[in-house]
Coordinates of C-alpha atoms and ligand atoms in Angstrom, one line a residue:
M14 CA -0.1 -0.1 0.1
S15 CA 1.2 3.2 -1.1
H16 CA 0.4 5.1 2.2
R17 CA 1.9 6.9 4.9
Q18 CA 1.4 5.0 7.8
D19 CA 2.3 1.1 6.2
A20 CA 6.3 2.6 6.3
D21 CA 5.8 2.7 10.0
T22 CA 8.4 0.1 11.5
R23 CA 7.8 0.6 15.3
P24 CA 7.1 -2.3 17.3
T25 CA 3.2 -3.0 17.6
V26 CA 0.8 -6.0 19.5
L27 CA -1.5 -7.3 17.3
V28 CA -4.9 -7.2 19.1
D29 CA -8.1 -8.7 18.0
H30 CA -10.8 -6.2 16.4
Q31 CA -13.9 -7.6 18.7
E32 CA -12.3 -7.7 21.4
L33 CA -10.8 -4.2 21.0
H34 CA -14.0 -3.3 20.5
A35 CA -15.3 -4.7 23.8
A36 CA -12.8 -3.8 25.5
V37 CA -12.9 0.3 24.6
A38 CA -16.8 -0.2 24.8
A39 CA -16.6 -1.3 28.6
C40 CA -13.9 2.0 29.7
F41 CA -17.1 4.0 28.3
A42 CA -19.8 2.1 30.1
A43 CA -17.4 1.9 33.2
R44 CA -17.1 5.5 32.7
G45 CA -21.4 5.9 32.7
V46 CA -21.4 5.9 29.2
P47 CA -25.1 4.2 28.3
A48 CA -24.1 0.5 27.0
P49 CA -25.4 1.1 23.7
R50 CA -24.1 4.3 23.2
A51 CA -20.8 3.0 24.8
A52 CA -20.4 0.8 22.2
T53 CA -20.7 3.6 19.3
A54 CA -18.2 5.2 20.9
A55 CA -16.1 3.0 20.8
T56 CA -16.7 1.6 17.0
A57 CA -15.7 5.5 16.0
L58 CA -12.4 5.2 18.3
C59 CA -11.1 1.9 17.3
Y60 CA -12.3 3.0 13.2
G61 CA -9.1 5.0 13.9
D62 CA -7.4 2.0 14.4
L63 CA -8.8 0.2 12.4
T64 CA -8.1 1.9 9.1
G65 CA -4.5 3.8 9.9
L66 CA -5.6 7.5 10.7
D67 CA -4.4 6.3 14.2
S68 CA -4.3 10.1 15.0
H69 CA -7.0 10.4 16.8
G70 CA -7.2 6.1 17.4
L71 CA -7.4 5.0 20.8
A72 CA -4.1 6.9 21.3
N73 CA -6.9 9.3 22.1
L74 CA -8.3 7.3 25.1
S75 CA -5.9 9.0 27.9
R76 CA -5.1 12.2 26.7
L77 CA -8.1 13.1 25.7
Y78 CA -11.1 11.3 26.5
L79 CA -10.2 9.8 29.7
P80 CA -9.1 14.1 30.9
L81 CA -13.0 14.7 29.9
F82 CA -14.8 12.0 32.4
D83 CA -13.0 13.3 34.4
S84 CA -12.8 17.0 35.1
A85 CA -16.7 16.6 33.8
R86 CA -16.1 18.4 30.1
V87 CA -18.3 15.6 29.5
D88 CA -21.4 14.3 30.2
P89 CA -21.3 10.3 30.2
V90 CA -25.4 10.3 31.0
A91 CA -26.2 13.5 28.8
E92 CA -29.7 13.3 27.1
P93 CA -29.0 16.0 23.8
V94 CA -32.1 18.2 23.1
T95 CA -33.7 18.9 20.1
L96 CA -34.3 22.8 20.4
T97 CA -35.9 23.3 16.4
D98 CA -37.4 20.5 14.0
L99 CA -38.5 22.0 10.7
G100 CA -38.4 18.2 9.3
A101 CA -35.2 18.4 6.9
C102 CA -33.7 20.5 9.5
A103 CA -33.1 20.5 13.6
L104 CA -31.0 22.4 16.0
V105 CA -29.7 20.2 18.4
D106 CA -27.8 21.1 21.8
S107 CA -25.7 18.0 23.0
R108 CA -25.8 19.1 26.4
R109 CA -22.1 18.1 26.3
A110 CA -22.2 14.4 25.2
L111 CA -19.8 12.3 24.4
G112 CA -18.8 14.0 20.2
L113 CA -17.5 10.4 20.1
W114 CA -21.4 8.4 19.4
A115 CA -23.6 12.0 20.0
A116 CA -21.6 12.6 16.0
A117 CA -23.3 9.4 14.6
E118 CA -26.5 9.8 15.7
A119 CA -26.7 13.0 14.7
M120 CA -25.5 11.8 11.4
D121 CA -28.1 9.1 11.6
S122 CA -30.7 11.6 11.9
A123 CA -29.4 13.5 9.2
V124 CA -30.6 10.3 7.5
A125 CA -33.4 10.1 8.4
R126 CA -35.0 13.4 7.1
A127 CA -33.0 12.9 3.8
R128 CA -35.4 10.0 3.6
R129 CA -38.3 12.2 4.3
H130 CA -37.2 15.2 2.5
G131 CA -34.7 14.3 0.1
I132 CA -32.2 16.4 2.5
G133 CA -31.6 16.6 6.0
L134 CA -29.6 18.6 8.5
V135 CA -28.9 18.6 12.1
S136 CA -26.9 21.1 13.5
V137 CA -25.7 20.6 17.0
R138 CA -24.2 23.0 19.8
N139 CA -22.4 22.5 23.1
A140 CA -21.2 19.2 21.9
T141 CA -17.7 17.1 22.8
H142 CA -14.2 15.8 20.3
L143 CA -16.4 13.6 17.4
G144 CA -13.2 11.7 16.7
C145 CA -12.9 10.9 13.9
A146 CA -15.2 12.6 11.3
G147 CA -14.8 10.0 8.5
F148 CA -16.4 7.7 10.6
H149 CA -19.8 9.7 10.9
A150 CA -19.8 10.8 7.1
T151 CA -19.7 7.6 6.5
R152 CA -22.6 6.3 8.2
A153 CA -24.3 8.2 5.5
A154 CA -22.3 6.7 2.0
S155 CA -23.7 3.3 3.6
A156 CA -27.0 3.9 3.2
G157 CA -27.0 4.9 0.0
M158 CA -26.4 9.3 0.3
I159 CA -23.5 11.6 -0.3
G160 CA -22.7 12.5 3.9
L161 CA -20.6 15.4 5.2
I162 CA -20.0 16.2 8.5
A163 CA -17.9 18.8 9.5
S164 CA -17.4 20.3 13.1
N165 CA -15.0 23.2 15.1
C166 CA -12.4 23.2 17.7
G167 CA -14.7 25.8 20.5
G168 CA -12.5 28.1 21.8
Q169 CA -9.2 26.4 21.1
R170 CA -7.2 28.4 19.2
I171 CA -4.0 27.0 17.4
A172 CA -3.6 28.3 13.8
R173 CA -2.9 31.9 12.7
P174 CA -5.4 33.5 9.5
P175 CA -2.4 33.6 6.8
G176 CA -0.4 37.3 8.1
G177 CA -1.6 37.2 11.6
A178 CA 0.1 37.2 14.2
L179 CA -2.5 35.6 16.9
A180 CA -4.4 32.2 16.1
M181 CA -7.3 32.8 16.0
L182 CA -9.5 28.8 15.2
G183 CA -8.4 25.1 15.9
T184 CA -7.9 22.3 12.8
N185 CA -11.6 22.1 11.7
P186 CA -12.0 18.8 10.4
L187 CA -14.2 18.2 7.4
S188 CA -15.6 15.0 6.2
V189 CA -17.6 14.1 2.7
A190 CA -18.5 10.4 1.9
A191 CA -20.4 9.1 -0.6
P192 CA -21.4 5.8 -2.6
A193 CA -17.9 4.5 -4.8
L194 CA -16.8 0.9 -5.7
D195 CA -18.2 -2.0 -3.4
G196 CA -16.8 -2.0 0.0
H197 CA -14.8 1.1 -0.9
P198 CA -17.1 4.4 -0.3
F199 CA -15.2 7.6 -0.8
V200 CA -14.6 9.2 2.2
L201 CA -12.6 13.2 1.8
D202 CA -11.5 12.6 5.7
M203 CA -9.2 15.7 6.8
S204 CA -8.4 18.3 9.1
T205 CA -8.1 21.7 7.3
T206 CA -4.6 22.9 9.0
V207 CA -1.9 20.6 6.8
V208 CA -1.7 17.9 10.2
P209 CA -4.3 17.7 13.1
T210 CA -2.5 18.1 16.3
G211 CA -2.4 13.9 17.0
R212 CA 0.5 14.1 14.4
I213 CA 2.7 16.4 15.7
R214 CA 1.8 15.0 19.5
A215 CA 2.8 11.0 17.7
A216 CA 5.8 12.3 17.1
A217 CA 6.8 13.6 19.8
R218 CA 6.5 10.5 22.0
H219 CA 8.5 9.1 19.6
G220 CA 10.6 11.8 19.8
E221 CA 10.6 12.0 15.8
P222 CA 11.4 15.6 13.7
I223 CA 8.3 16.8 12.5
P224 CA 8.8 17.5 8.0
E225 CA 9.1 21.0 7.3
G226 CA 5.6 23.1 6.8
W227 CA 3.6 21.9 9.6
L228 CA 4.6 23.4 11.5
A229 CA 5.4 27.8 12.1
D230 CA 7.6 30.0 14.3
R231 CA 6.0 33.6 15.5
E232 CA 8.4 34.9 12.8
G233 CA 6.7 32.0 10.3
K234 CA 10.3 30.4 9.9
P235 CA 10.0 26.6 9.6
V236 CA 9.2 24.3 13.1
T237 CA 10.7 20.8 13.2
D238 CA 10.6 20.1 17.0
P239 CA 7.1 18.5 17.2
A240 CA 7.4 19.3 21.4
A241 CA 7.4 23.2 19.9
F242 CA 3.6 22.3 19.5
D243 CA 2.4 22.0 23.4
A244 CA 5.0 24.5 24.5
G245 CA 3.0 26.8 23.2
D246 CA 6.3 28.0 21.0
A247 CA 4.4 26.8 17.4
Y248 CA 1.3 27.3 15.2
L249 CA -0.2 24.9 13.0
R250 CA -0.1 25.8 9.4
W251 CA -2.9 25.4 6.9
L252 CA -3.8 23.2 4.1
G253 CA -1.8 24.9 0.7
G254 CA 1.4 26.0 3.0
D255 CA 2.2 29.3 2.5
P256 CA 0.0 32.5 0.3
E257 CA 1.6 31.2 -2.4
T258 CA 0.6 27.9 -2.8
G259 CA -2.7 28.1 -1.6
A260 CA -2.6 29.2 2.3
H261 CA -6.3 31.4 1.8
K262 CA -7.9 27.7 0.2
G263 CA -6.8 26.4 3.5
F264 CA -7.7 28.9 5.6
G265 CA -11.3 29.6 3.8
L266 CA -11.8 26.0 4.7
G267 CA -11.3 26.0 7.8
L268 CA -14.0 29.2 7.8
V269 CA -16.3 27.5 5.6
V270 CA -16.4 24.4 9.1
E271 CA -16.4 27.6 11.3
L272 CA -19.5 28.6 9.7
L273 CA -21.0 25.6 8.9
S274 CA -20.4 24.3 12.3
A275 CA -20.6 26.6 15.3
V276 CA -22.2 29.8 13.5
L277 CA -24.9 28.1 12.0
S278 CA -25.4 26.2 15.8
G279 CA -24.5 28.6 18.1
A280 CA -21.6 27.1 19.6
A281 CA -18.2 28.9 21.0
V282 CA -15.7 30.1 18.1
G283 CA -12.3 29.9 17.7
P284 CA -12.2 33.9 16.2
A285 CA -14.1 35.8 19.2
A286 CA -13.2 38.4 21.4
A287 CA -11.1 36.2 23.8
A288 CA -8.4 35.8 20.2
L289 CA -7.3 38.7 20.7
D290 CA -6.1 38.3 24.1
G291 CA -3.6 36.8 25.8
D292 CA 0.4 37.0 24.2
G293 CA -0.1 35.7 20.9
R294 CA 0.7 31.8 21.5
P295 CA -1.7 28.9 21.0
H296 CA -4.5 29.0 23.6
G297 CA -8.7 28.2 24.5
S298 CA -10.2 24.9 25.1
D299 CA -12.2 23.0 22.9
D300 CA -15.3 22.8 25.3
D301 CA -18.6 24.1 23.3
I302 CA -17.9 21.9 20.0
G303 CA -20.3 23.3 17.2
F304 CA -21.1 20.4 14.1
V305 CA -22.8 19.7 10.8
A306 CA -24.0 16.3 9.6
L307 CA -26.2 17.1 6.0
A308 CA -27.2 14.6 4.6
I309 CA -28.2 14.3 0.2
A310 CA -30.9 11.6 -1.1
P311 CA -29.7 11.6 -4.7
G312 CA -32.7 8.9 -4.7
T313 CA -35.4 11.8 -4.2
L314 CA -33.7 13.7 -7.4
R315 CA -32.7 10.8 -10.3
S316 CA -33.1 7.1 -9.7
E317 CA -31.1 5.7 -6.8
A318 CA -29.5 2.9 -9.0
D319 CA -28.4 5.4 -12.2
F320 CA -27.2 7.8 -9.4
L321 CA -24.8 4.3 -8.2
A322 CA -24.5 3.4 -11.7
A323 CA -22.4 7.1 -12.0
T324 CA -20.2 6.8 -8.9
R325 CA -19.5 3.9 -10.1
A326 CA -18.1 4.9 -13.4
L327 CA -16.4 8.0 -12.1
F328 CA -14.6 6.1 -9.0
G329 CA -14.5 3.2 -12.1
T330 CA -12.5 5.9 -14.1
L331 CA -9.9 7.2 -11.3
L332 CA -8.8 3.9 -10.5
A333 CA -8.6 3.4 -14.5
C334 CA -5.7 5.9 -14.5
P335 CA -2.7 4.6 -15.3
P336 CA 0.1 5.4 -12.3
L337 CA 3.3 7.5 -12.7
H338 CA 5.2 5.1 -11.3
E339 CA 4.9 1.9 -10.7
D340 CA 4.6 1.1 -7.1
A341 CA 2.3 4.2 -6.3
A342 CA -1.4 2.7 -8.1
V343 CA -3.9 6.0 -8.0
R344 CA -6.4 5.5 -5.5
Y345 CA -9.7 7.6 -4.2
P346 CA -10.1 8.5 -0.8
G347 CA -10.9 5.7 1.5
W348 CA -10.0 3.5 -0.9
W349 CA -7.4 2.7 1.8
E350 CA -9.3 3.1 4.3
A351 CA -11.7 0.6 3.9
E352 CA -8.1 -1.7 2.3
R353 CA -6.9 -1.4 6.0
A354 CA -9.9 -2.6 8.1
A355 CA -10.9 -4.9 5.5
E356 CA -7.3 -6.6 6.7
R357 CA -7.5 -5.4 10.2
R358 CA -10.9 -7.2 11.4
R359 CA -9.1 -10.4 9.1
T360 CA -5.7 -10.8 11.0
G361 CA -6.0 -8.2 13.6
V362 CA -5.5 -4.1 14.7
P363 CA -1.4 -2.9 14.8
L364 CA -1.1 -1.2 17.7
A365 CA 2.3 0.6 19.2
A366 CA 4.0 -1.7 21.5
A367 CA 3.5 1.6 23.7
L368 CA 0.0 2.5 23.2
H369 CA -0.8 -0.9 24.3
A370 CA 1.0 -1.5 27.3
E371 CA -0.4 1.7 27.8
L372 CA -4.1 0.7 27.6
V373 CA -3.0 -2.8 30.0
G374 CA -1.7 -0.1 32.5
L375 CA -4.7 1.5 32.7
G376 CA -7.2 -1.6 33.2
V377 CA -8.8 -1.6 29.9
L378 CA -7.3 -4.7 27.8
R379 CA -5.7 -7.3 30.3
S380 CA -2.1 -8.0 29.3
D381 CA -3.3 -11.7 27.3
E382 CA -5.1 -9.9 24.4
G383 CA -3.1 -9.6 21.9
A384 CA 0.7 -11.1 20.5
A385 CA 3.2 -8.8 19.4
Ligands
NAD403 N1 -12.3 15.6 15.7 C1 -11.4 16.5 15.6 O1 -11.2 17.6 15.7 C2 -10.5 16.6 14.3 C3 -9.6 17.5 13.8 C4 -8.8 17.1 12.9 C5 -8.8 16.0 12.3 N2 -9.4 14.9 12.9 C6 -9.1 13.7 12.7 O2 -8.3 13.0 11.9 C7 -7.9 12.3 11.0 C8 -6.8 12.1 10.6 O3 -7.0 13.2 9.4 P1 -5.8 13.9 8.3 O4 -5.7 15.3 7.9 O5 -4.6 13.6 8.8 O6 -5.8 12.3 7.3 P2 -5.0 11.8 6.2 O7 -3.7 13.6 5.2 O8 -4.4 10.9 7.0 O9 -5.9 11.7 5.3 C9 -6.4 13.3 4.3 C10 -7.5 12.4 3.5 O10 -6.5 11.8 2.3 C11 -6.8 10.9 1.9 N3 -5.7 9.8 1.4 C12 -4.3 10.7 2.0 N4 -3.1 9.6 1.3 C13 -3.9 8.5 0.2 C14 -3.8 8.3 -1.0 N5 -2.8 7.3 -1.1 N6 -4.6 8.2 -2.1 C15 -5.7 8.0 -1.9 N7 -6.6 8.8 -0.7 C16 -5.4 9.1 -0.2 C17 -7.2 10.3 2.8 O11 -8.3 8.9 2.3 C18 -8.3 11.7 3.7 O12 -9.2 11.4 3.3 C19 -9.5 12.3 10.2 O13 -9.8 10.9 10.7 C20 -9.8 13.6 11.0 O14 -11.5 13.9 10.7 C21 -10.1 15.5 13.6

């Protein structure tokens, strides 16, 4: 496979994916999350490791989610409440529910609305971290629809506008999914910054330098020491990099996410008055996050069979594009994640040995769950 994570040669421990899922679901249930929602949250979190998007997999359990429970920033028994319901669209107050399941329920609600109205939109405020955006968007693709999900990062400010001296926005993930070739939905799933924070922190944990282009210092010069990020001495850069190579497009996409997910729902935004305070270092917390979940049911506009045939033709033609280099076949977003998930369901999910040890230490996994 021609994907960056496959080049990883660090020692791993293979864990059966069903055992992993059961262990993580039990962990969330032990924190008070009702069993069916704990199971959905576990599926969402394990999706990261199953598909290779491991910056947003189990590495985030002890770093992000358990501290959210410990500090009561997540309410394990929250019941989201619908504030406005117009049929095709709704506004929901998530009441600090665990975003891993709440975003999935928002997308399922958008899909149900799209089934009735052709289009469904659920706008969510007061939410918490949703993990991999693509997990939630793919739920619409599995229903034969086009799904879009976006999340802002509440009041977290770690990226500066191009040419700006102050951090104002988060990594603002965006995902669009649609049916494509069998077993391989199209799933564009990305941060709107060059990389998400999880990739920088992973490099810091492994003591490895990061490529130039991910972080910049106060003067805009490249930073290759990932530890500079959590020290508050570096800022994430937007997709596109420099203004000359398209930074305003990445920044613009970040703002699209801020508008659709947080301004629409009434959640916290990065560029609020507080963004102008402080010494310019990254600051703010990712509380009161906003989501938007949008589902479009193509079968209500044209024959569903025609739509599905057209997507198969489109993505099939892309796959037939001759590669520039023999060992790097052309694939579309979501392809490698589907390949990796199918393989890992068969053979086990490789967890970095240090992460496996951490999960054993936390009591999430037993030491006999997994083989080196
Ligand atoms: N919840 C949050 O606040 C938050 C914030 C940022 C990112 N994230 C999540 O982090 C995860 C990783 O984000 P990322 O930006 O590092 O993603 P990435 O750079 O790994 O991938 C981005 C996209 O490029 C596609 N892609 C990558 N290599 C490809 C190849 N060789 N051929 C075809 N397509 C390819 C992937 O399928 C994906 O759709 C995502 O799941 C994202 O939702 C979450």
